[in-house]
PDB file of C-alpha atoms and ligand atoms in Angstrom:
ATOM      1  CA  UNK A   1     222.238  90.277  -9.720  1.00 57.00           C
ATOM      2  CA  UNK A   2     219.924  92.963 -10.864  1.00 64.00           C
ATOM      3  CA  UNK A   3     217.547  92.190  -7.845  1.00 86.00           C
ATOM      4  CA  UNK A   4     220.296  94.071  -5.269  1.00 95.00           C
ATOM      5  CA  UNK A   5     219.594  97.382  -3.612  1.00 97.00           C
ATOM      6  CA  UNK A   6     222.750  98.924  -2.394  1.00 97.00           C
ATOM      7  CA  UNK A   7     223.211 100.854   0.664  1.00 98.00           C
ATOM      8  CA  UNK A   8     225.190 103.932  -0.147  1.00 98.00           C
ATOM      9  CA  UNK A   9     223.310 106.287   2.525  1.00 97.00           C
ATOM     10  CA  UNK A  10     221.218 105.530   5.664  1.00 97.00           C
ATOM     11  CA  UNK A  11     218.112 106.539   3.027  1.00 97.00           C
ATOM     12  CA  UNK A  12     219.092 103.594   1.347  1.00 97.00           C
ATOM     13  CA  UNK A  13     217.952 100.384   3.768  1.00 98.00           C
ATOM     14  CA  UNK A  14     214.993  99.173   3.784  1.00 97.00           C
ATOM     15  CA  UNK A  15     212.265 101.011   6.084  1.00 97.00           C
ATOM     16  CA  UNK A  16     211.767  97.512   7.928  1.00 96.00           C
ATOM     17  CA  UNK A  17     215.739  97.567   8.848  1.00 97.00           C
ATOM     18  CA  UNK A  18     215.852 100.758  10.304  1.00 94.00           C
ATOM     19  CA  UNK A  19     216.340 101.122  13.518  1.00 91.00           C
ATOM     20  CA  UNK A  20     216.718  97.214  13.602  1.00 97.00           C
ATOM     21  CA  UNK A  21     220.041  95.519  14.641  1.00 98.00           C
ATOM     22  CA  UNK A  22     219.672  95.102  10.941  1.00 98.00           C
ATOM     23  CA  UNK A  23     219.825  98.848   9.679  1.00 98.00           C
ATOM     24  CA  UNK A  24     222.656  99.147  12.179  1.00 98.00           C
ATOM     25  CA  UNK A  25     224.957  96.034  10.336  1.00 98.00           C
ATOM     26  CA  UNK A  26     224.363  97.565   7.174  1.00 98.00           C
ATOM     27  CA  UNK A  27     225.569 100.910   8.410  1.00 98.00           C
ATOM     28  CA  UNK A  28     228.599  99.671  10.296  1.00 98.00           C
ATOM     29  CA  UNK A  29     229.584  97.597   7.456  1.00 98.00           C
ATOM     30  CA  UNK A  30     228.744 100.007   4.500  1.00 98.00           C
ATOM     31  CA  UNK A  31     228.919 103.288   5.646  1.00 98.00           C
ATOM     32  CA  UNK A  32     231.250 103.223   8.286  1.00 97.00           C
ATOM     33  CA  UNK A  33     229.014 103.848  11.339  1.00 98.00           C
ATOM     34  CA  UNK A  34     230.270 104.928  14.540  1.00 98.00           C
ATOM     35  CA  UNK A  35     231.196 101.655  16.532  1.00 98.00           C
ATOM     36  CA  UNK A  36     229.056 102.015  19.761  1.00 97.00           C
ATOM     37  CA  UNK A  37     229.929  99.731  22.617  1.00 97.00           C
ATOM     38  CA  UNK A  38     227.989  96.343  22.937  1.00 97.00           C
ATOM     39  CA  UNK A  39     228.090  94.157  26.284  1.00 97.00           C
ATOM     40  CA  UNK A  40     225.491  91.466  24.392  1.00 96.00           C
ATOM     41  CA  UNK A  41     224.965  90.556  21.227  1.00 97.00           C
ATOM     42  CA  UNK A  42     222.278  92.015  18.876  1.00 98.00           C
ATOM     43  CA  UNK A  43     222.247  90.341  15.693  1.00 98.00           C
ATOM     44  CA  UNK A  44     222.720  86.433  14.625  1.00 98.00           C
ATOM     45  CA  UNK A  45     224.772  86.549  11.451  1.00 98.00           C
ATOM     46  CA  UNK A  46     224.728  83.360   8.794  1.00 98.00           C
ATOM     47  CA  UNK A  47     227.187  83.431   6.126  1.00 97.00           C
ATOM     48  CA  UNK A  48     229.596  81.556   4.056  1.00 96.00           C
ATOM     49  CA  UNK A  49     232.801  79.665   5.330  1.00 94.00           C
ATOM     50  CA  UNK A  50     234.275  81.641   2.041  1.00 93.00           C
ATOM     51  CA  UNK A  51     237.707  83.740   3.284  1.00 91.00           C
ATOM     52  CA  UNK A  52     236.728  86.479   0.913  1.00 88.00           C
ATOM     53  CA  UNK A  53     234.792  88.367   3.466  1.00 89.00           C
ATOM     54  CA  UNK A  54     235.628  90.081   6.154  1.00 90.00           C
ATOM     55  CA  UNK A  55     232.838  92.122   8.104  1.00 96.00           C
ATOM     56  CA  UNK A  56     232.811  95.691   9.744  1.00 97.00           C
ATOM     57  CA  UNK A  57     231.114  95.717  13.066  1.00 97.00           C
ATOM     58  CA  UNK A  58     231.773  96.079  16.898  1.00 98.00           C
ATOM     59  CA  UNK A  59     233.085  94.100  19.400  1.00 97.00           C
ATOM     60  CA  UNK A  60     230.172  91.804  20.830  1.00 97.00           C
ATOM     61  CA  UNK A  61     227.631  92.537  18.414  1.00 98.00           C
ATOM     62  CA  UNK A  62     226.377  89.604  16.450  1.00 98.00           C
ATOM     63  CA  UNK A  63     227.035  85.834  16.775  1.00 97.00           C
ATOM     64  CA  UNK A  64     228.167  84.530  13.790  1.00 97.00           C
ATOM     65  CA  UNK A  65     227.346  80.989  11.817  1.00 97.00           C
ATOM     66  CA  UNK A  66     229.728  80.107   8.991  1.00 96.00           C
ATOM     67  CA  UNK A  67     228.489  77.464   6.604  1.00 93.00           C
ATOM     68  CA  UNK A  68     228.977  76.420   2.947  1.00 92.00           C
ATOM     69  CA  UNK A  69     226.732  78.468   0.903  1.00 93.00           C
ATOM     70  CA  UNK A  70     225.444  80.912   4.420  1.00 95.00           C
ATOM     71  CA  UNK A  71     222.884  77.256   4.478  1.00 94.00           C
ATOM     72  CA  UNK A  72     222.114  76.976   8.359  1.00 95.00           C
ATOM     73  CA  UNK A  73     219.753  73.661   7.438  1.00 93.00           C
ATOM     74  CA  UNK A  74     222.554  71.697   9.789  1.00 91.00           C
ATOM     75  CA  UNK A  75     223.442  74.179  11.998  1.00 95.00           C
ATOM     76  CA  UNK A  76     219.811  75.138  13.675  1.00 95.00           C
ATOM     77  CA  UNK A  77     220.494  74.465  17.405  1.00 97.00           C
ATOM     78  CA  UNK A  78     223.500  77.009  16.622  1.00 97.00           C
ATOM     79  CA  UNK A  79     220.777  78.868  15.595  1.00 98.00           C
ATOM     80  CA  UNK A  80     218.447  78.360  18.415  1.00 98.00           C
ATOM     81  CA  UNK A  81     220.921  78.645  21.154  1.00 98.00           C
ATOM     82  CA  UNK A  82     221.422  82.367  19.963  1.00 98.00           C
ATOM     83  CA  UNK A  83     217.994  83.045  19.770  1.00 98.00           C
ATOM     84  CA  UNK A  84     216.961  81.320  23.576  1.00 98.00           C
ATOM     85  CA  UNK A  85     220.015  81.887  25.417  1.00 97.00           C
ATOM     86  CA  UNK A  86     221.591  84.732  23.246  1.00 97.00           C
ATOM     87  CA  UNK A  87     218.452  86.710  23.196  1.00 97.00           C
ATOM     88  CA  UNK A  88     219.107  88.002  19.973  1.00 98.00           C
ATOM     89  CA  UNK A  89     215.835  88.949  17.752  1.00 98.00           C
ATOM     90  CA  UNK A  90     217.159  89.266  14.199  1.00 98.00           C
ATOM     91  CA  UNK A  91     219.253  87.274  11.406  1.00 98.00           C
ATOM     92  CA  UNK A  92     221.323  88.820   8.614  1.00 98.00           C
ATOM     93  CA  UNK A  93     221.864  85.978   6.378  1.00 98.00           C
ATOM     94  CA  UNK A  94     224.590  86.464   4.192  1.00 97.00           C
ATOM     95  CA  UNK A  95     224.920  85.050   0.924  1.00 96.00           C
ATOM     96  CA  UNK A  96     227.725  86.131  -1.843  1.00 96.00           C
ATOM     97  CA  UNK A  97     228.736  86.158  -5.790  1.00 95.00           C
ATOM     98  CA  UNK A  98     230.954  83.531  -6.606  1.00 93.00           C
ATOM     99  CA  UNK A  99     230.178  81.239  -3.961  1.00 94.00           C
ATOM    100  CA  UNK A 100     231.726  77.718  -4.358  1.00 92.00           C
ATOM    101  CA  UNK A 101     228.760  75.617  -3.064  1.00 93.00           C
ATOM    102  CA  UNK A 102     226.966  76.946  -6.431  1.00 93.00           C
ATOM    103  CA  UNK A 103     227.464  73.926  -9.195  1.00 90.00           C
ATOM    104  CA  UNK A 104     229.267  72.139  -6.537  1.00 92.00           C
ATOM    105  CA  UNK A 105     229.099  69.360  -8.683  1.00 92.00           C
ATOM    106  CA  UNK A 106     231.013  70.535 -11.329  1.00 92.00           C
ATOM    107  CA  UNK A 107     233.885  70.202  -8.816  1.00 94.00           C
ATOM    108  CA  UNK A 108     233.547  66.805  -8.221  1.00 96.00           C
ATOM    109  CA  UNK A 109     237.034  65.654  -9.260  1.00 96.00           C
ATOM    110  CA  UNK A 110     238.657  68.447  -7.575  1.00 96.00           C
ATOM    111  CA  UNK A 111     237.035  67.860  -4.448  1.00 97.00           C
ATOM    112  CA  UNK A 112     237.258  63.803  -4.501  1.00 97.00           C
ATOM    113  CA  UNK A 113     241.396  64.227  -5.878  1.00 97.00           C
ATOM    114  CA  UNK A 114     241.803  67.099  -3.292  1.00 97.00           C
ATOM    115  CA  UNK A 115     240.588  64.824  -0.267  1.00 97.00           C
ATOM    116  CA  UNK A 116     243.242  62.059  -1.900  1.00 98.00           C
ATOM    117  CA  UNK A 117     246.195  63.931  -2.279  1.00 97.00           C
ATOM    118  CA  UNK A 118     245.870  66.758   0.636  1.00 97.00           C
ATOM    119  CA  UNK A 119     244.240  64.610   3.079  1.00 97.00           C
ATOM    120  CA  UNK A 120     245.137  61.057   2.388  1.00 97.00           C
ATOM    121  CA  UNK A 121     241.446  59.431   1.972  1.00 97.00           C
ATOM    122  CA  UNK A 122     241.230  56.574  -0.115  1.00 97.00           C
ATOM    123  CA  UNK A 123     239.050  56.879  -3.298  1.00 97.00           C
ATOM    124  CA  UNK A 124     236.613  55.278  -2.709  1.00 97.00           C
ATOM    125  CA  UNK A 125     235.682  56.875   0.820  1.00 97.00           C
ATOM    126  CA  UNK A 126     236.552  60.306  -0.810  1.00 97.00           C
ATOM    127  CA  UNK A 127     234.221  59.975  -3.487  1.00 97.00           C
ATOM    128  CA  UNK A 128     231.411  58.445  -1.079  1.00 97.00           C
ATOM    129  CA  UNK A 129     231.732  61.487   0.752  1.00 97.00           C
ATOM    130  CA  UNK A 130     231.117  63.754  -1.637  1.00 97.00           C
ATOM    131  CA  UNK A 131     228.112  62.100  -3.038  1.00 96.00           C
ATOM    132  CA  UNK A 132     226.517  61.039   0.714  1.00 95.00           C
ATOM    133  CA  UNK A 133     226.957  65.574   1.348  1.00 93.00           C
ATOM    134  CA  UNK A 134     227.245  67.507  -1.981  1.00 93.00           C
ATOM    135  CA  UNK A 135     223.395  67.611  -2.616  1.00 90.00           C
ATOM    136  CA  UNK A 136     222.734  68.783   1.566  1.00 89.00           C
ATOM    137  CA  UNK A 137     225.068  72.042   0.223  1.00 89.00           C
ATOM    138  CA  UNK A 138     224.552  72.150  -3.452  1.00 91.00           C
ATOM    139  CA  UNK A 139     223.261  75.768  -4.253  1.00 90.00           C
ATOM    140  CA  UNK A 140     221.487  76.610  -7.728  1.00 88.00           C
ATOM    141  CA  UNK A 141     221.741  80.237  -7.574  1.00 91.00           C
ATOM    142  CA  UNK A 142     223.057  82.310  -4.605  1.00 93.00           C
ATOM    143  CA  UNK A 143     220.237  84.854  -4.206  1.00 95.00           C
ATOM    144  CA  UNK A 144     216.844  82.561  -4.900  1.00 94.00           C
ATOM    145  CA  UNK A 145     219.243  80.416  -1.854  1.00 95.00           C
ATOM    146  CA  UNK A 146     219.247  83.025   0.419  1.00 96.00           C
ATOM    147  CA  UNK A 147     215.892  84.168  -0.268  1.00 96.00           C
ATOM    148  CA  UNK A 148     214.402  80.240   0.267  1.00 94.00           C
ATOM    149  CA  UNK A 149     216.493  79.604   3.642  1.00 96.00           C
ATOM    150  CA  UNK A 150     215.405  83.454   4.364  1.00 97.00           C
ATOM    151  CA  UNK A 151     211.525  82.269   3.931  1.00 97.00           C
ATOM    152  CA  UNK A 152     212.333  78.455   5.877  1.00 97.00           C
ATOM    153  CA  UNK A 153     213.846  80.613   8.470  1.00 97.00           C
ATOM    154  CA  UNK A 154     211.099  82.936   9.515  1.00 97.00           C
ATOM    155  CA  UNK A 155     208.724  80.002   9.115  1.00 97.00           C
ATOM    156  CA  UNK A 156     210.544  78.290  11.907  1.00 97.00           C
ATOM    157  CA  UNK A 157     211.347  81.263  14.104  1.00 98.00           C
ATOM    158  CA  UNK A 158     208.198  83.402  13.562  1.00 98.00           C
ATOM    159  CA  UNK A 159     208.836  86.326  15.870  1.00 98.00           C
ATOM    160  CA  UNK A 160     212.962  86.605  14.576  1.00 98.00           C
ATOM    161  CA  UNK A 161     213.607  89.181  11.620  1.00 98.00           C
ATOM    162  CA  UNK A 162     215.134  87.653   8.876  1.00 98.00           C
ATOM    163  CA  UNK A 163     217.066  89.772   6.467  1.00 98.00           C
ATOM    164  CA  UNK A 164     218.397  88.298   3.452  1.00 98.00           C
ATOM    165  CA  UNK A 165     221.849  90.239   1.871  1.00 98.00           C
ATOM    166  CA  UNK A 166     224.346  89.507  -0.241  1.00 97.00           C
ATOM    167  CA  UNK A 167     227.836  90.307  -0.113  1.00 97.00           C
ATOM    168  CA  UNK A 168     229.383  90.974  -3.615  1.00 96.00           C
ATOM    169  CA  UNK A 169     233.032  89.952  -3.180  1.00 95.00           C
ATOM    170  CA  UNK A 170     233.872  92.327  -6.139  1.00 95.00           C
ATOM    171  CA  UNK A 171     234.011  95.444  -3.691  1.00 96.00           C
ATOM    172  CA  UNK A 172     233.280  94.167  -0.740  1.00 97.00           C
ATOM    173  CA  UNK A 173     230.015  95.766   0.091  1.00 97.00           C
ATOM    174  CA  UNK A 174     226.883  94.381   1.545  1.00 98.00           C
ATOM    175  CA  UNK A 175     223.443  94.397  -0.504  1.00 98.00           C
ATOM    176  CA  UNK A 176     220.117  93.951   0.477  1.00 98.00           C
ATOM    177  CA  UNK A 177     217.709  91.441  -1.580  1.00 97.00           C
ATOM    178  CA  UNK A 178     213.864  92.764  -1.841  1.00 94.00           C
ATOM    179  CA  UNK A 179     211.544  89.933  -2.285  1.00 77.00           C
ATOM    180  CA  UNK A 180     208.618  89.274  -0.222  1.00 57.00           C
TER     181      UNK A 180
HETATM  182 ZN1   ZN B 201     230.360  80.582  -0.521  1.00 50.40          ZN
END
Protein backbone atom coordinates (compact mmCIF):
# COMPACT_ATOMS: atom_id res chain seq x y z
CA UNK A 1 0.00 0.00 0.00
CA UNK A 2 3.01 2.18 -0.26
CA UNK A 3 1.73 3.53 -3.71
CA UNK A 4 -1.17 5.81 -1.68
CA UNK A 5 -1.01 9.57 -1.46
CA UNK A 6 -3.18 10.81 1.28
CA UNK A 7 -5.18 13.86 1.29
CA UNK A 8 -4.65 15.64 4.55
CA UNK A 9 -4.94 19.34 3.00
CA UNK A 10 -6.46 20.70 -0.26
CA UNK A 11 -2.40 20.89 -1.31
CA UNK A 12 -2.58 17.37 -1.13
CA UNK A 13 -4.86 16.11 -4.40
CA UNK A 14 -3.64 15.72 -7.33
CA UNK A 15 -3.34 18.98 -9.65
CA UNK A 16 -5.61 17.05 -12.29
CA UNK A 17 -8.48 16.72 -9.41
CA UNK A 18 -8.65 20.11 -8.51
CA UNK A 19 -11.28 21.91 -9.22
CA UNK A 20 -12.81 18.58 -10.64
CA UNK A 21 -15.97 16.97 -9.09
CA UNK A 22 -13.04 14.86 -8.12
CA UNK A 23 -10.95 17.36 -5.87
CA UNK A 24 -14.33 18.26 -4.43
CA UNK A 25 -15.16 14.24 -3.19
CA UNK A 26 -11.90 14.08 -1.76
CA UNK A 27 -12.45 17.26 0.18
CA UNK A 28 -15.96 16.52 1.36
CA UNK A 29 -14.96 13.16 2.37
CA UNK A 30 -11.45 13.89 3.90
CA UNK A 31 -11.38 17.19 5.01
CA UNK A 32 -14.72 17.96 5.84
CA UNK A 33 -15.66 20.47 3.09
CA UNK A 34 -18.47 22.70 3.32
CA UNK A 35 -21.57 20.74 1.87
CA UNK A 36 -22.78 23.10 -0.98
CA UNK A 37 -26.20 22.41 -2.39
CA UNK A 38 -26.47 20.12 -5.56
CA UNK A 39 -29.81 19.92 -7.74
CA UNK A 40 -27.79 17.26 -10.27
CA UNK A 41 -25.35 15.03 -9.85
CA UNK A 42 -21.59 15.66 -10.46
CA UNK A 43 -19.65 12.67 -9.96
CA UNK A 44 -20.33 8.75 -10.86
CA UNK A 45 -18.96 6.84 -7.89
CA UNK A 46 -17.90 2.85 -8.27
CA UNK A 47 -17.16 1.07 -5.19
CA UNK A 48 -17.47 -2.05 -3.24
CA UNK A 49 -20.82 -3.68 -1.96
CA UNK A 50 -18.45 -3.96 1.38
CA UNK A 51 -20.61 -2.29 4.59
CA UNK A 52 -17.37 -0.96 5.91
CA UNK A 53 -17.68 2.31 4.16
CA UNK A 54 -19.67 4.91 4.52
CA UNK A 55 -19.00 8.18 2.38
CA UNK A 56 -19.11 12.01 3.26
CA UNK A 57 -20.74 14.04 0.59
CA UNK A 58 -23.95 16.11 -0.23
CA UNK A 59 -27.24 15.41 -1.01
CA UNK A 60 -27.49 14.79 -4.93
CA UNK A 61 -23.99 14.74 -5.72
CA UNK A 62 -22.73 11.56 -7.23
CA UNK A 63 -24.54 8.41 -8.46
CA UNK A 64 -23.27 5.59 -6.94
CA UNK A 65 -22.43 1.80 -8.36
CA UNK A 66 -21.83 -0.84 -5.70
CA UNK A 67 -20.15 -4.00 -6.91
CA UNK A 68 -17.92 -6.79 -5.53
CA UNK A 69 -14.46 -5.61 -5.66
CA UNK A 70 -15.69 -1.54 -7.03
CA UNK A 71 -15.51 -4.05 -10.71
CA UNK A 72 -18.18 -2.20 -12.98
CA UNK A 73 -17.23 -4.95 -15.97
CA UNK A 74 -21.21 -6.03 -15.48
CA UNK A 75 -22.61 -3.03 -14.55
CA UNK A 76 -21.62 -0.62 -17.74
CA UNK A 77 -25.09 0.52 -18.95
CA UNK A 78 -25.32 1.64 -15.10
CA UNK A 79 -22.44 3.27 -16.09
CA UNK A 80 -23.51 4.73 -19.31
CA UNK A 81 -26.89 5.81 -18.26
CA UNK A 82 -25.05 8.25 -15.77
CA UNK A 83 -22.81 9.44 -18.18
CA UNK A 84 -25.74 10.10 -21.26
CA UNK A 85 -28.65 10.85 -19.27
CA UNK A 86 -26.93 11.84 -15.90
CA UNK A 87 -24.54 14.14 -17.57
CA UNK A 88 -21.99 13.49 -15.21
CA UNK A 89 -18.18 13.87 -16.58
CA UNK A 90 -16.05 12.09 -13.97
CA UNK A 91 -15.67 8.59 -12.03
CA UNK A 92 -14.15 8.07 -8.59
CA UNK A 93 -13.63 4.45 -8.50
CA UNK A 94 -13.27 3.20 -5.22
CA UNK A 95 -11.38 0.32 -4.28
CA UNK A 96 -10.42 -0.73 -0.45
CA UNK A 97 -7.91 -2.88 1.93
CA UNK A 98 -9.33 -5.96 2.91
CA UNK A 99 -11.69 -6.42 0.25
CA UNK A 100 -13.36 -9.90 0.13
CA UNK A 101 -13.41 -10.41 -3.69
CA UNK A 102 -9.40 -10.59 -3.24
CA UNK A 103 -8.50 -14.61 -3.06
CA UNK A 104 -12.11 -15.17 -3.42
CA UNK A 105 -11.25 -18.54 -3.92
CA UNK A 106 -9.87 -19.27 -0.82
CA UNK A 107 -13.49 -18.90 0.38
CA UNK A 108 -14.86 -21.40 -1.60
CA UNK A 109 -16.33 -23.61 1.13
CA UNK A 110 -17.62 -20.76 3.00
CA UNK A 111 -19.34 -19.37 0.20
CA UNK A 112 -20.72 -22.86 -1.36
CA UNK A 113 -21.79 -24.05 2.72
CA UNK A 114 -23.09 -20.43 3.28
CA UNK A 115 -25.49 -20.59 0.11
CA UNK A 116 -26.57 -24.29 1.71
CA UNK A 117 -27.29 -23.52 5.06
CA UNK A 118 -28.46 -19.62 4.88
CA UNK A 119 -30.15 -19.88 1.66
CA UNK A 120 -31.24 -23.40 1.12
CA UNK A 121 -29.42 -24.20 -2.41
CA UNK A 122 -28.60 -27.60 -3.00
CA UNK A 123 -24.85 -28.47 -3.39
CA UNK A 124 -24.49 -29.01 -6.29
CA UNK A 125 -26.20 -25.72 -7.74
CA UNK A 126 -24.31 -23.82 -4.90
CA UNK A 127 -21.07 -24.94 -5.88
CA UNK A 128 -21.89 -24.44 -9.77
CA UNK A 129 -22.51 -21.04 -8.91
CA UNK A 130 -19.60 -20.19 -7.49
CA UNK A 131 -17.40 -21.65 -10.09
CA UNK A 132 -19.77 -20.34 -13.32
CA UNK A 133 -19.05 -16.30 -11.25
CA UNK A 134 -16.01 -16.38 -8.86
CA UNK A 135 -13.38 -15.81 -11.69
CA UNK A 136 -15.88 -12.60 -13.36
CA UNK A 137 -15.08 -11.01 -9.53
CA UNK A 138 -11.92 -12.64 -8.45
CA UNK A 139 -9.43 -9.72 -7.62
CA UNK A 140 -5.51 -10.36 -7.32
CA UNK A 141 -4.60 -7.29 -5.60
CA UNK A 142 -6.95 -4.34 -4.80
CA UNK A 143 -4.91 -1.41 -6.14
CA UNK A 144 -3.25 -2.97 -9.62
CA UNK A 145 -7.60 -3.77 -9.80
CA UNK A 146 -8.53 -0.45 -9.56
CA UNK A 147 -5.80 0.88 -11.51
CA UNK A 148 -6.65 -1.85 -14.63
CA UNK A 149 -10.61 -1.15 -14.54
CA UNK A 150 -9.34 2.68 -14.04
CA UNK A 151 -7.27 2.28 -17.53
CA UNK A 152 -10.44 -0.13 -19.29
CA UNK A 153 -12.58 2.65 -18.15
CA UNK A 154 -11.14 5.70 -19.78
CA UNK A 155 -10.47 3.53 -22.82
CA UNK A 156 -14.17 3.10 -23.19
CA UNK A 157 -15.36 6.52 -22.11
CA UNK A 158 -12.54 8.72 -23.52
CA UNK A 159 -13.73 12.19 -22.65
CA UNK A 160 -14.90 10.92 -18.67
CA UNK A 161 -12.14 11.48 -15.87
CA UNK A 162 -11.34 8.51 -14.21
CA UNK A 163 -9.86 8.70 -10.78
CA UNK A 164 -8.72 5.68 -9.15
CA UNK A 165 -8.77 5.81 -4.89
CA UNK A 166 -8.73 3.62 -2.35
CA UNK A 167 -10.49 3.62 0.77
CA UNK A 168 -8.41 2.12 3.69
CA UNK A 169 -11.07 0.71 6.04
CA UNK A 170 -8.48 1.07 8.91
CA UNK A 171 -9.45 4.88 9.41
CA UNK A 172 -11.74 5.42 7.10
CA UNK A 173 -10.09 7.87 4.82
CA UNK A 174 -9.94 8.08 1.11
CA UNK A 175 -6.47 7.79 -0.86
CA UNK A 176 -5.55 8.60 -4.14
CA UNK A 177 -3.45 5.97 -6.37
CA UNK A 178 -0.72 7.76 -8.81
CA UNK A 179 -0.02 5.65 -11.74
CA UNK A 180 -0.22 6.73 -15.21
ZN1 LIG B 1 -14.66 -5.30 -1.24
Amino acid sequence: MDRLIPVTTKEDIFTEYRDTPVGLFLEYHNLDREYETYTQAQLLIGMCMDNRKHLHMPDNFAYIIRAGGANLRHSEFKVSYAIAVGGVKSIALIGHTNCGMVNLIARKELFINGLIENAGWEQDRAEQHFNQFAPMFEIENEVDFILSETQRLRSRYPKIQVAPLLYKVEDNRLYQIPGD
